[in-house]
CSV table of C-alpha atoms in Angstrom, one decimal:
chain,number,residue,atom,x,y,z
A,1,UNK,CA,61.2,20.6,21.6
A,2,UNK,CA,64.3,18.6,22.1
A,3,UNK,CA,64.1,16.4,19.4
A,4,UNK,CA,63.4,19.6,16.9
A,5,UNK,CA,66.5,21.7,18.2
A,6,UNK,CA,67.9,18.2,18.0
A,7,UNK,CA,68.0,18.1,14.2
A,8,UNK,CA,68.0,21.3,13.3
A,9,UNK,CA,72.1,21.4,14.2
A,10,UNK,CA,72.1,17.4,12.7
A,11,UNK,CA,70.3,18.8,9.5
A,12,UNK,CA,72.7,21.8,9.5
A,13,UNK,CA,75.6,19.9,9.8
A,14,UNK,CA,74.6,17.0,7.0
A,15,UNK,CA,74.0,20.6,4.7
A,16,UNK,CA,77.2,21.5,5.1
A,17,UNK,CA,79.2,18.3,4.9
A,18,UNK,CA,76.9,17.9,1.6
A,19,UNK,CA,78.5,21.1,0.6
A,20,UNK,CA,81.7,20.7,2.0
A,21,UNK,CA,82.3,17.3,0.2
A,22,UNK,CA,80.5,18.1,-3.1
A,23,UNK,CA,82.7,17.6,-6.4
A,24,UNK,CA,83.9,20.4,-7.8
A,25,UNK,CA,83.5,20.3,-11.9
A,26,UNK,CA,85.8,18.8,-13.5
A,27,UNK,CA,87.4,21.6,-15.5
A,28,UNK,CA,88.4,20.9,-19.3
A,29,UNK,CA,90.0,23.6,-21.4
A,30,UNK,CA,89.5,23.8,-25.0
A,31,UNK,CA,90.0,25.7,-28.1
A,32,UNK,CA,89.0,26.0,-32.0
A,33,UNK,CA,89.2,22.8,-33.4
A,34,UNK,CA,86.6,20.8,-34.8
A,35,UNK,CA,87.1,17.8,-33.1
A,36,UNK,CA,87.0,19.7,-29.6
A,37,UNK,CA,84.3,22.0,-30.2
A,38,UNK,CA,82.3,18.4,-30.3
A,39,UNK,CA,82.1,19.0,-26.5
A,40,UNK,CA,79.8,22.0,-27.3
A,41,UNK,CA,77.5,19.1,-27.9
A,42,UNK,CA,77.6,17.2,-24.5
A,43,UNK,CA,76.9,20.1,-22.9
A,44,UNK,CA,74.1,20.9,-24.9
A,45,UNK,CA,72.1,17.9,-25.5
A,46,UNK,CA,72.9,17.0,-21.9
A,47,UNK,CA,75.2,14.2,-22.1
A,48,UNK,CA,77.4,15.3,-18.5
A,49,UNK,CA,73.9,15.3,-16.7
A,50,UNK,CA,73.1,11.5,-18.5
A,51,UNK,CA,76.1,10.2,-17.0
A,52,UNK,CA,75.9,12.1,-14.0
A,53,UNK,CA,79.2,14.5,-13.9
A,54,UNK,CA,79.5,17.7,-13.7
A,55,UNK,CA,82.0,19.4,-16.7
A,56,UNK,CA,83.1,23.3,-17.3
A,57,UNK,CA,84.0,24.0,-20.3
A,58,UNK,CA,86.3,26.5,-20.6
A,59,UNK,CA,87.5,28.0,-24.1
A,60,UNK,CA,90.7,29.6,-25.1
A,61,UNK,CA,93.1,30.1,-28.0
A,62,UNK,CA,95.2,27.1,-28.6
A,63,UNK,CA,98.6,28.1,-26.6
A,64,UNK,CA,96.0,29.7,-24.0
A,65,UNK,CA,94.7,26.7,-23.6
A,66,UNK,CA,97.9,25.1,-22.7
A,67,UNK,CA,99.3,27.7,-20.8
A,68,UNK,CA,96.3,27.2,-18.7
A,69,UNK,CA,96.9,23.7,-18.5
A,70,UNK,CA,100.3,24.2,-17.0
A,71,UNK,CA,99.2,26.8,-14.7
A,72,UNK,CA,97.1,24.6,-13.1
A,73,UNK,CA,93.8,26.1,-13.9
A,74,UNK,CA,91.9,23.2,-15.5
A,75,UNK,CA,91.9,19.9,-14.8
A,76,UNK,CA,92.3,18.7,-18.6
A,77,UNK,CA,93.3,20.6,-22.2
A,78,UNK,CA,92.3,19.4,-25.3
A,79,UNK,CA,95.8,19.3,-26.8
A,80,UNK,CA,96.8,17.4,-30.4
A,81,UNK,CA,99.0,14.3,-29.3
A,82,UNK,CA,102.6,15.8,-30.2
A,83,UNK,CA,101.9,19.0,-27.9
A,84,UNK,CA,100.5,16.8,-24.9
A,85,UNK,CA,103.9,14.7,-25.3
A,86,UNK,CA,106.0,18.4,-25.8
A,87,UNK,CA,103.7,19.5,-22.4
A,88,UNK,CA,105.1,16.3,-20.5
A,89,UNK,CA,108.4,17.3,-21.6
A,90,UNK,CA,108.3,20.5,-20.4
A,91,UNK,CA,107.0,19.9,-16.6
A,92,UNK,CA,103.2,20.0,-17.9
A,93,UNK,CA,102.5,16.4,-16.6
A,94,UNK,CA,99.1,14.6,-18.4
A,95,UNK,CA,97.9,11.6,-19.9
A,96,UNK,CA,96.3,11.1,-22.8
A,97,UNK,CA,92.6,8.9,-21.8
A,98,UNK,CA,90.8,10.0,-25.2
A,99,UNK,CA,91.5,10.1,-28.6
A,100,UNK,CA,88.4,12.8,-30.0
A,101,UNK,CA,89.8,12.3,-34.0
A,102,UNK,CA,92.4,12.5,-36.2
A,103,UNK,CA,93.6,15.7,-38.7
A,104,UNK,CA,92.4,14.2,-42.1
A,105,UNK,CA,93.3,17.7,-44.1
A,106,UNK,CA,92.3,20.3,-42.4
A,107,UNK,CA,96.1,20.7,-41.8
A,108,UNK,CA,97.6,22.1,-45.2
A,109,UNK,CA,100.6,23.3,-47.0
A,110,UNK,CA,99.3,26.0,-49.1
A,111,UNK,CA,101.7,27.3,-51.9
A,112,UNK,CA,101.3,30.6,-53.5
A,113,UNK,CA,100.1,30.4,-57.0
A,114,UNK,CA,101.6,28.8,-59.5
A,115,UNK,CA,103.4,26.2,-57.4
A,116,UNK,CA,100.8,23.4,-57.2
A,117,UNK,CA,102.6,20.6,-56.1
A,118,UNK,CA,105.6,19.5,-52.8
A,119,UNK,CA,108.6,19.2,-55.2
A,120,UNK,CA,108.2,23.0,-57.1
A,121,UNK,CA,109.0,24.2,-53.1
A,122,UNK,CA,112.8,23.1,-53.8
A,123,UNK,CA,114.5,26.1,-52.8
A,124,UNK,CA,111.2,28.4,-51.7
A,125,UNK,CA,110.4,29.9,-48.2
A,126,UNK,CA,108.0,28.2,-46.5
A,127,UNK,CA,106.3,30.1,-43.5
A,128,UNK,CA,105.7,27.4,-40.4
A,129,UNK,CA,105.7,27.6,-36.8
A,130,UNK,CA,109.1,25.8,-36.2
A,131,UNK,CA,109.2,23.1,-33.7
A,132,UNK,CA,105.8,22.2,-34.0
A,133,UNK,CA,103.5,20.0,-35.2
A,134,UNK,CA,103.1,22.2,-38.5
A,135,UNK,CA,106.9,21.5,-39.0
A,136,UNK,CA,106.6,18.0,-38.8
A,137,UNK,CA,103.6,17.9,-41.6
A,138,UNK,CA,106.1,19.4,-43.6
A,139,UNK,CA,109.0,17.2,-42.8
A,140,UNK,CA,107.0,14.4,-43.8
A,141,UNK,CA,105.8,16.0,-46.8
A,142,UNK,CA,109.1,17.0,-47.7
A,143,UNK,CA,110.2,13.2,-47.1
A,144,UNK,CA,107.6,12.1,-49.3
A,145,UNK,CA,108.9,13.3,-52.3
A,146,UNK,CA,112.3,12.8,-51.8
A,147,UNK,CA,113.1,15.8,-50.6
A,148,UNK,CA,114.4,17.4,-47.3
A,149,UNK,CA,114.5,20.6,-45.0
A,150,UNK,CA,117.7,21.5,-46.4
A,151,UNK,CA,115.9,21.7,-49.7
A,152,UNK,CA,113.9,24.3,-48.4
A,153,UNK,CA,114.6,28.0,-46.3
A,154,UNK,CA,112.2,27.6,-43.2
A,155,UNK,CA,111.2,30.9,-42.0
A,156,UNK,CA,109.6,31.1,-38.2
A,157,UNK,CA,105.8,32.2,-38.4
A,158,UNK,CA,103.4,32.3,-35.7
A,159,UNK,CA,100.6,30.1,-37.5
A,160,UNK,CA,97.9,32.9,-36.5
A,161,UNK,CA,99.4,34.9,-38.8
A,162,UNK,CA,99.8,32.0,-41.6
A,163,UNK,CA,97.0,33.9,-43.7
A,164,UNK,CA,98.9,37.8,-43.8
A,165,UNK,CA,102.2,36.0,-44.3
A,166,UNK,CA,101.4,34.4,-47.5
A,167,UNK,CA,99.3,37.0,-48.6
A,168,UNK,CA,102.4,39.4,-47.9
A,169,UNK,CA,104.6,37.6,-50.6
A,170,UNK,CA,107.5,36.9,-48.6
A,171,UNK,CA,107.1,33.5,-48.5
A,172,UNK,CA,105.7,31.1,-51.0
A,173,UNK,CA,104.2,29.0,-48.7
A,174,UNK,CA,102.7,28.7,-45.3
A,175,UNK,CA,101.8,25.3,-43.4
A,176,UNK,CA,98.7,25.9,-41.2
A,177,UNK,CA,95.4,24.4,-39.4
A,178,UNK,CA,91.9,25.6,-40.1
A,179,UNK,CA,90.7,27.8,-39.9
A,180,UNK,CA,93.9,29.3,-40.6
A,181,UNK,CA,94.9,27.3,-43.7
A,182,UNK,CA,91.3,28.3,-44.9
A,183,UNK,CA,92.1,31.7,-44.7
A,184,UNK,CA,95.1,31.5,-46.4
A,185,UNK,CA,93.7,30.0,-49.1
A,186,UNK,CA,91.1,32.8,-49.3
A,187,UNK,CA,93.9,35.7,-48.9
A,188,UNK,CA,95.9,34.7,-51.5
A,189,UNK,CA,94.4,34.5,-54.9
A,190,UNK,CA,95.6,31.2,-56.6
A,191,UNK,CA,97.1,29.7,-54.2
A,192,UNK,CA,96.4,26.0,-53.2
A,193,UNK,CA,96.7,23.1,-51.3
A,194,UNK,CA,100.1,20.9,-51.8
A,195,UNK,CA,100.1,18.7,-48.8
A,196,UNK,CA,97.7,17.8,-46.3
A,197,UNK,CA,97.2,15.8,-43.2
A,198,UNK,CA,94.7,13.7,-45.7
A,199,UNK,CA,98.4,12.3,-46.9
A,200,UNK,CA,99.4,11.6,-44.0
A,201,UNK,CA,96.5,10.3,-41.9
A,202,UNK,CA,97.4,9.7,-38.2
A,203,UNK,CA,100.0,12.1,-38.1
A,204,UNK,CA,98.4,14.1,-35.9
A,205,UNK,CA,95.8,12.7,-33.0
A,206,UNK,CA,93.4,15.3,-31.3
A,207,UNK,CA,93.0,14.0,-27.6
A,208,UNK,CA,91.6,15.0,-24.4
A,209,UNK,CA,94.7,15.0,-21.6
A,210,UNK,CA,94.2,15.2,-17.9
A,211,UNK,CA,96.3,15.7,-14.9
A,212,UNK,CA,97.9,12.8,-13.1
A,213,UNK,CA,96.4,14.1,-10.3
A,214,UNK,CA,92.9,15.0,-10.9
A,215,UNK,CA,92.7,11.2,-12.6
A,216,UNK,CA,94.1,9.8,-9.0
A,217,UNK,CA,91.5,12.1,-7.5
A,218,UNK,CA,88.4,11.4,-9.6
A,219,UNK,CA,89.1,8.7,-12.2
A,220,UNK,CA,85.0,7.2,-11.8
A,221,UNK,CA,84.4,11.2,-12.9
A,222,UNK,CA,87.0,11.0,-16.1
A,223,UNK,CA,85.5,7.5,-17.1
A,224,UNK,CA,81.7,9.1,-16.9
A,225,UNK,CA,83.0,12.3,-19.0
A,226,UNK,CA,84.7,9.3,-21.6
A,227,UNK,CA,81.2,7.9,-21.7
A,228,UNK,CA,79.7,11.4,-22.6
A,229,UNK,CA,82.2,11.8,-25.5
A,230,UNK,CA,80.8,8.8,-27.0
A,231,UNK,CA,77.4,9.8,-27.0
A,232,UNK,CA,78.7,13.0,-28.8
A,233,UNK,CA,80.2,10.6,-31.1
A,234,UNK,CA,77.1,8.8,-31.7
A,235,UNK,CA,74.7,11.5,-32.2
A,236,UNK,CA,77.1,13.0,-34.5
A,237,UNK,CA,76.8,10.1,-37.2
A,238,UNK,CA,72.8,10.4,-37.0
A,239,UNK,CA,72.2,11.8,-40.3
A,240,UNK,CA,69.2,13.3,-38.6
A,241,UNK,CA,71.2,15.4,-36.4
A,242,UNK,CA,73.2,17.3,-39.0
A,243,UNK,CA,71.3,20.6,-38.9
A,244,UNK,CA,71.2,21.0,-35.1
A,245,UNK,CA,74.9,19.6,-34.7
A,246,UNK,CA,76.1,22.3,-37.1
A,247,UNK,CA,74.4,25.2,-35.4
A,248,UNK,CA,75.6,24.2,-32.1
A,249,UNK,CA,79.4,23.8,-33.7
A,250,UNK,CA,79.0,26.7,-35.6
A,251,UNK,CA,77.6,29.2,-32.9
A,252,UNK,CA,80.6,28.7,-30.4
A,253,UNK,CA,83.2,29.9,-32.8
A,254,UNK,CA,81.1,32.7,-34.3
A,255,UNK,CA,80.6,31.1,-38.0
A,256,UNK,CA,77.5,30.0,-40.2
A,257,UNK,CA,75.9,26.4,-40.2
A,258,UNK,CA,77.3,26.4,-43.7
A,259,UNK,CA,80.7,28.0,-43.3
A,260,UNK,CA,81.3,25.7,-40.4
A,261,UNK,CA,80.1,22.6,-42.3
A,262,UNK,CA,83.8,22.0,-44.7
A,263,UNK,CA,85.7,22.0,-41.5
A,264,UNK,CA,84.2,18.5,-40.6
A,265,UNK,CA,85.2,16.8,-43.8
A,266,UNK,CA,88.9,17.3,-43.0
A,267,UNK,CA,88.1,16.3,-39.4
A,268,UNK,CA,87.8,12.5,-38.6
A,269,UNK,CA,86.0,11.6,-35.6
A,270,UNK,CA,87.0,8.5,-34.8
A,271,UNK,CA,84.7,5.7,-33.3
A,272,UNK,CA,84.7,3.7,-30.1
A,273,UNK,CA,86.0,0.4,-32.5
A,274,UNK,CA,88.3,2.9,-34.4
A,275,UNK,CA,90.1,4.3,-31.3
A,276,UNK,CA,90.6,1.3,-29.5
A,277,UNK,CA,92.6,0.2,-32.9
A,278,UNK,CA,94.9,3.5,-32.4
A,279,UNK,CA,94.8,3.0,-28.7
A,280,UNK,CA,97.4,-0.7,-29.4
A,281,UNK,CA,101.1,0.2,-28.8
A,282,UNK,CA,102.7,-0.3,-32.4
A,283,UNK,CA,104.7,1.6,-34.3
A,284,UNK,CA,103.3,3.5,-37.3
A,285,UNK,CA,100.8,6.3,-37.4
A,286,UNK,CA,97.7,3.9,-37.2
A,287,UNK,CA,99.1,4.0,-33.6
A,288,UNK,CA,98.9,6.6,-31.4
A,289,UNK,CA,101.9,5.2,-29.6
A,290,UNK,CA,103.6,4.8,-32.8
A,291,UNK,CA,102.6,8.3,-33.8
A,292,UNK,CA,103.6,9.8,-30.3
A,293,UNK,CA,107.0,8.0,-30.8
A,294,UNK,CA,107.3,9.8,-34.4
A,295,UNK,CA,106.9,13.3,-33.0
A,296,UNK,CA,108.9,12.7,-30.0
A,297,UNK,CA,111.9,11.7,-32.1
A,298,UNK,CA,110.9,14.6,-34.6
A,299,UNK,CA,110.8,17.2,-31.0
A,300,UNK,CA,114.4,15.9,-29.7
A,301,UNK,CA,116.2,16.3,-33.4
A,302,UNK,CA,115.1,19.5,-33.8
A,303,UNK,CA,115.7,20.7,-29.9
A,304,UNK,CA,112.7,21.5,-28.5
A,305,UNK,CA,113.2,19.4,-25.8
A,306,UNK,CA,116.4,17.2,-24.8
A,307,UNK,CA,115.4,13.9,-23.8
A,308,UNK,CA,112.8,11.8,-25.1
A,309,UNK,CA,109.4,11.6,-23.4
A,310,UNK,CA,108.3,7.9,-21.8
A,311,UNK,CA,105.4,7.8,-24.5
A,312,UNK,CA,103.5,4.6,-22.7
A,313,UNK,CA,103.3,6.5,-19.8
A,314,UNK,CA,101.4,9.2,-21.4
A,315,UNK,CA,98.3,7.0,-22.6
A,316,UNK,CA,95.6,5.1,-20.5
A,317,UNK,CA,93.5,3.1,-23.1
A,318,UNK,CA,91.6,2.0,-20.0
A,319,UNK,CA,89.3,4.7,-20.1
A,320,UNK,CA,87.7,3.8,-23.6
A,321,UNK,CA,88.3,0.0,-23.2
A,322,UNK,CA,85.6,0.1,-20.1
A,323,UNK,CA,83.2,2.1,-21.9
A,324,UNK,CA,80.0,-0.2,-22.4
């Protein structure tokens, strides 16, 4: 009798510490972008369970995301690499431990008809969300054929709305993301394509950014969710898989296999080999250092914040580097 009533409290008491100490999931917001739907993936063929972590996924609009971010209500955001160095500027600490892909066209300038190429915009209204990553696309574009923002009369558009505005005809031209850009392109008959991130690979990274913290707390976790993301990566260049890959994508944003299908081509998923080349600190967009450092310059000239972000501290290339 003694020995049972003995470890009934002892089993009682292993229960709860079991409980008690038990790792939360680790909590990753993300949002509509082909690169971080991709997740959809590890969760369902199963990839968190292979390496052993537990991972809640938790989807929002873009800004959503973020502002959940900053609120402290996930552990990580999928962010593009400009806004996870405008977030660090604005009290948002993270660090970049992933780079998911980079924007290979899916980010556009689309005119209204009859313009069909950067240099007839001399003097046109252009439609971009100001101060982001849109507006430095279009800087660059702009650059690119000799041209600058003075050549041009910005006018301040939430980039949801990039697919009325144009349609609406009081601008000539809107700079978007899909699906966005694709919808402008549909709304407005005749209208095309000028510029897009496919000119200016690297421009803009798409990255998974964590909390200081929670990577103090649980970096064995982060390096296991790291290992997932390659086995996404993997599966997703199996040929075999491309039927079942686009009806996972697809089905979280609410789209056909074969409406969802185009969105990939202007996505790049980068490989293990292919990050660890962006992940060395050089200038230049092959970097993302040396794209970080071009946005960060871009953010401070044009006031969104005032003092330039610490860009090395804002990348840990460790995490992929010790992925077998």
């Amino acid at each position: 009798m003694k020995r049972t009533t003995l470890i009934k409290p002892v089993a009682a008491i292993m229960a709860l510490m079991a409980v008690t100490t038990m790792a939360e999931p680790l909590k990753i917001a993300y949002s509509d972008w082909p690169g971080w739907v991709a997740w959809d993936i590890a969760k369902e063929k199963g990839f968190f369970e292979k390496h052993d972590v537990e991972v809640e996924l938790l989807w929002f609009e873009y800004v959503a995301s973020m502002d959940a971010f900053a609120a402290g209500k996930a552990d990580a955001v999928c962010v593009a690499n400009g806004d996870s160095v405008v977030l660090n500027a604005t009290g948002a600490r993270n660090v970049m431990i992933l780079v998911n892909d980079y924007s290979n066209g899916n980010d556009k300038i689309v005119a209204r008809s009859g313009i069909t190429d950067v240099k007839a915009l001399k003097g046109k209204k252009i439609g971009v969300e100001i101060g982001f990553l849109s507006h430095a696309l279009l800087i660059k574009a702009l650059e690119d054929n000799g041209m600058t923002e003075k050549d041009v009369e910005l006018i301040n558009m939430p980039t949801h709305q990039a697919a009325q505005v144009l349609a609406s005809g009081d601008v000539d031209a809107i700079v978007a993301w899909q699906p966005h850009s694709g919808m402008a392109l549909k709304a407005s008959e005749g209208s095309s394509a000028v510029y897009t991130t496919a000119d200016a690979p690297g421009i803009i990274y798409d990255t998974l950014a964590v909390a200081p913290g929670s990577i103090l707390k649980r970096k064995a976790d982060w390096q296991k969710v790291v290992a997932a993301w390659y086995d996404v990566i993997d599966y997703m260049a199996d040929p075999a898989n491309e039927e079942e890959m686009l009806k996972i994508l697809s089905a979280r944003v609410g789209l056909s296999p074969a409406e969802y299908k185009p969105f990939l081509s202007g996505t790049y998923m980068m490989s293990k080999d292919e990050v660890l080349k962006a992940l060395k600190p050089v200038s230049g967009f092959e970097s993302l250092y040396g794209s970080c450092d071009v946005v960060n310059n871009f953010f401070v000239a044009n006031k969104v914040y005032e003092e330039p972000v610490a860009v090395k501290r804002t990348i840990d290339p460790s995490f992929t580097k010790s992925v077998k």
